[in-house]
GROMACS .gro file of C-alpha atoms in nm:
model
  168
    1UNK     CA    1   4.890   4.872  14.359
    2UNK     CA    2   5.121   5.007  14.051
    3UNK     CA    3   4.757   5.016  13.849
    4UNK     CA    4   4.607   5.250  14.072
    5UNK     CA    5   4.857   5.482  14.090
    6UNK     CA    6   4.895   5.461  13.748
    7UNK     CA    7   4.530   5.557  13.713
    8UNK     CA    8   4.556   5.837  13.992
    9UNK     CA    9   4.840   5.957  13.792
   10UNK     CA   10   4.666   5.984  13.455
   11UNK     CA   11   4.366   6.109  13.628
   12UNK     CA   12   4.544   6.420  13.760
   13UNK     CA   13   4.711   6.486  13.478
   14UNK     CA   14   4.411   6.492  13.258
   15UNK     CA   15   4.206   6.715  13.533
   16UNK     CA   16   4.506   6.925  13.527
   17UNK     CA   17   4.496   6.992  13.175
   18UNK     CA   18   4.088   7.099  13.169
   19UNK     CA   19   4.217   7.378  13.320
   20UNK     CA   20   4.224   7.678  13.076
   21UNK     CA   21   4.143   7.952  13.259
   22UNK     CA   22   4.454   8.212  13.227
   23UNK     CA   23   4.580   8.402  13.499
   24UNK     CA   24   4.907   8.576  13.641
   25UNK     CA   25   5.123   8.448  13.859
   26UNK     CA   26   5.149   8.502  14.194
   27UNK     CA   27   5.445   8.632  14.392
   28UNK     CA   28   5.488   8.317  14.614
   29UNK     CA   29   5.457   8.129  14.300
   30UNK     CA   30   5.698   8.285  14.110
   31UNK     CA   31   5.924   8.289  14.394
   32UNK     CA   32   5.900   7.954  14.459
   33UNK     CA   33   5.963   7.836  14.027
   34UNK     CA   34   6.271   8.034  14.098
   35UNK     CA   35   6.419   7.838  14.366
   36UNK     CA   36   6.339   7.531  14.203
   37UNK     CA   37   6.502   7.683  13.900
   38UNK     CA   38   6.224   7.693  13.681
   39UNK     CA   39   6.233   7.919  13.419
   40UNK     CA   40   5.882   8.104  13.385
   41UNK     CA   41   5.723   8.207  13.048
   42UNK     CA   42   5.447   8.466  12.922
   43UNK     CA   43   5.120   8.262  12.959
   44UNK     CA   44   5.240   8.031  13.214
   45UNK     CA   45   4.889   7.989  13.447
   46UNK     CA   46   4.877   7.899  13.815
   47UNK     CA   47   4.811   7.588  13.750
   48UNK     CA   48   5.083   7.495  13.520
   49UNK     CA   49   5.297   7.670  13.796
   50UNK     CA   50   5.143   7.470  14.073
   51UNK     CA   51   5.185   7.137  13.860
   52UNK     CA   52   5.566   7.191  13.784
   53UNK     CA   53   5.623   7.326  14.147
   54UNK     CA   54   5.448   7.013  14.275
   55UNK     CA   55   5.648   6.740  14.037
   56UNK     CA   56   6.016   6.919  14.139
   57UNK     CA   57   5.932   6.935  14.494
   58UNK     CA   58   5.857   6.554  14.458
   59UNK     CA   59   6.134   6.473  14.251
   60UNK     CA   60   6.358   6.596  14.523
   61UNK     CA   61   6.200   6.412  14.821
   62UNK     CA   62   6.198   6.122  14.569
   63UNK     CA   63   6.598   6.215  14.568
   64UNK     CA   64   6.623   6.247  14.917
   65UNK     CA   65   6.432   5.932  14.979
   66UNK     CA   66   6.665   5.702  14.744
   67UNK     CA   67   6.983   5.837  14.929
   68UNK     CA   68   6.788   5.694  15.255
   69UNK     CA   69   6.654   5.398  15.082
   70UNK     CA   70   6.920   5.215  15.249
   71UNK     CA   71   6.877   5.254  15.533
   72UNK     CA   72   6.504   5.172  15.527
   73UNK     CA   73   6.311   4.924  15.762
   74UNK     CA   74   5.976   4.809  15.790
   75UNK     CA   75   5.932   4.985  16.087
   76UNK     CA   76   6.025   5.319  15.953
   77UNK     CA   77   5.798   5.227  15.670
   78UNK     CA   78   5.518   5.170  15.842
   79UNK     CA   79   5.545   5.491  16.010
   80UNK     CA   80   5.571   5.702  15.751
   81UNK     CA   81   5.252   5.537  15.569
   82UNK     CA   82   5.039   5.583  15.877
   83UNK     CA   83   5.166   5.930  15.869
   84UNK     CA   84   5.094   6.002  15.474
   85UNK     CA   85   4.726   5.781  15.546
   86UNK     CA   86   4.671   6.050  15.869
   87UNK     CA   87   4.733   6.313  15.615
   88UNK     CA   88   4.508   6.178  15.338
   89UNK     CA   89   4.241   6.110  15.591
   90UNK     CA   90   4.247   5.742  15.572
   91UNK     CA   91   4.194   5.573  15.928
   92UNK     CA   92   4.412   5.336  15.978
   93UNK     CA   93   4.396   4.977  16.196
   94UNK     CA   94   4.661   4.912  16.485
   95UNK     CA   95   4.720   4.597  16.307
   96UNK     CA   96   4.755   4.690  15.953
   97UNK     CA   97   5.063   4.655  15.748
   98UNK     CA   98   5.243   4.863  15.500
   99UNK     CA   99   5.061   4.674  15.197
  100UNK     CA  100   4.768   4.723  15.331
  101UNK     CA  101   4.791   5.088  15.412
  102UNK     CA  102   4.936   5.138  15.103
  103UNK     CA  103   4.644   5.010  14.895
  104UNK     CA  104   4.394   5.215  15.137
  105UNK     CA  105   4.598   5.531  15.055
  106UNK     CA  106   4.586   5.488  14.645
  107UNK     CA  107   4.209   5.425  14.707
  108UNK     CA  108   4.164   5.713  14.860
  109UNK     CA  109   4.325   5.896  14.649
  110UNK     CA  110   4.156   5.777  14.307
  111UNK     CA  111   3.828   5.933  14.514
  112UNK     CA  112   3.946   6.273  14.603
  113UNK     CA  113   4.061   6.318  14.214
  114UNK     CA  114   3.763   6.222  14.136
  115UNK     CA  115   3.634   6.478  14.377
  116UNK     CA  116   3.891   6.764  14.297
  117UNK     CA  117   3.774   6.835  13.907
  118UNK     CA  118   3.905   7.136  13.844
  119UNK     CA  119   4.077   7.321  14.167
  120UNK     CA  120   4.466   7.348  14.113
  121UNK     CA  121   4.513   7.367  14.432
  122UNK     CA  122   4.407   7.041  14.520
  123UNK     CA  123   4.528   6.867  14.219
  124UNK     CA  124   4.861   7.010  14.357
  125UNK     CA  125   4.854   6.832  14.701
  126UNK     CA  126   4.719   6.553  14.545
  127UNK     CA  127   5.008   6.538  14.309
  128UNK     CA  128   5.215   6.554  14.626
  129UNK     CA  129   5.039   6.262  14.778
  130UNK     CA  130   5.078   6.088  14.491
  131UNK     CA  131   5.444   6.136  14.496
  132UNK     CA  132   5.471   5.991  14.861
  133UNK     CA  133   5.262   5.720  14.739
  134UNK     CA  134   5.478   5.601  14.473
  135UNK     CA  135   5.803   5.668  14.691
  136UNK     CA  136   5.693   5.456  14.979
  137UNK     CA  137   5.554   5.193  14.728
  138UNK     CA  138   5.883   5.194  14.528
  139UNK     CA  139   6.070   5.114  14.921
  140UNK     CA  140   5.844   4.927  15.038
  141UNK     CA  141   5.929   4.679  14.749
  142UNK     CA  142   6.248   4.715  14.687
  143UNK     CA  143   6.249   4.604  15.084
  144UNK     CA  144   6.014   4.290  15.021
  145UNK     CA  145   6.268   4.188  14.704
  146UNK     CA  146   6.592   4.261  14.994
  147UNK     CA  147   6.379   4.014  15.239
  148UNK     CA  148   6.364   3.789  15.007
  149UNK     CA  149   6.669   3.750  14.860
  150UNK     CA  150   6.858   3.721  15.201
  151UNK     CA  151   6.573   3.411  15.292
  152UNK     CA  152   6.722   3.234  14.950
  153UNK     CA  153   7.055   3.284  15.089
  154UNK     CA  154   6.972   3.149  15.414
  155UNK     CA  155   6.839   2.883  15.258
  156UNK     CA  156   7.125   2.829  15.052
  157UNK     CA  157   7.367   2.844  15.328
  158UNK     CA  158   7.109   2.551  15.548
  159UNK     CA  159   7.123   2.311  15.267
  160UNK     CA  160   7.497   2.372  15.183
  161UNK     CA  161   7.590   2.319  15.593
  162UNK     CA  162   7.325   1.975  15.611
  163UNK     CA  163   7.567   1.895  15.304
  164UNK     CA  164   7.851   1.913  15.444
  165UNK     CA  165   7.775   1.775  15.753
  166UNK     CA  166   7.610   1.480  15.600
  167UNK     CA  167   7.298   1.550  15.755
  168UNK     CA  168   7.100   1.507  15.434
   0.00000   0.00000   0.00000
């Protein structure tokens, strides 16, 4: 899973950067830079704009999604990857879990950059996407490592009690 986003990741960024065409900004761009407190310079193009828009949004959900990381269940988990798949356009089974949906997201994806070329605009959702992607990856793990630990420690705890009791 971490190799496909990887390669989504590069992808973008290299489709990102074929873009030379200069332009000015717009308004709603520039008004948005400033309220991420991005500073904007002579020759910046949409694009560029878009790109650094799109990575501080995400780097603040990513923010806001590691103060809830906590609090995290499977459940919740699974809801919001059937929600990022519905918004992708990946069709997802009743019976799927988060892996699963997960993997069908990054594959989708890797097809619509391969499909987006040059159009900033969609390299920007994309890059969005992407961001979810990695978010809900990065919790969905940490999760699986959590599970895991507290089985050992169950485990742990059985063998010491049998122990103790003589049992073993």
């Amino acid at each position: 899973m971490t190799t496909s986003i990887s390669s989504v990741s590069a992808g973008s960024s290299a489709a990102s950067e074929a873009i030379t065409k200069k332009s000015t900004l717009s308004s709603d761009t520039k008004a948005k830079l400033e309220a991420l407190g991005i500073t904007v310079t002579d020759g910046m193009t949409e694009a560029e704009a878009q790109n650094k828009i799109a990575a501080a949004e995400a780097e603040q959900n990513a923010q806001n999604q590691n103060n809830q990381q906590g609090n995290s269940s499977e459940s919740e988990l699974l809801s919001e990857a059937k929600a990022l798949a519905s918004a992708v356009g990946v069709s997802v089974s009743s019976d799927a879990d988060v892996s699963e949906i997960l993997a069908d997201i990054g594959n989708e994806l890797e097809v619509m950059l391969e499909n987006a070329e040059n159009n900033p605009a969609v390299l920007s959702q994309l890059s969005t996407y992407l961001s979810q992607l990695t978010s809900l990856d990065d919790r969905y793990n940490s999760l699986q490592n959590s599970q895991a630990s507290m089985y050992s420690a169950m485990n742990m705890i059985s063998t010491n009690n049998k122990i103790a009791l003589g049992l073993s």
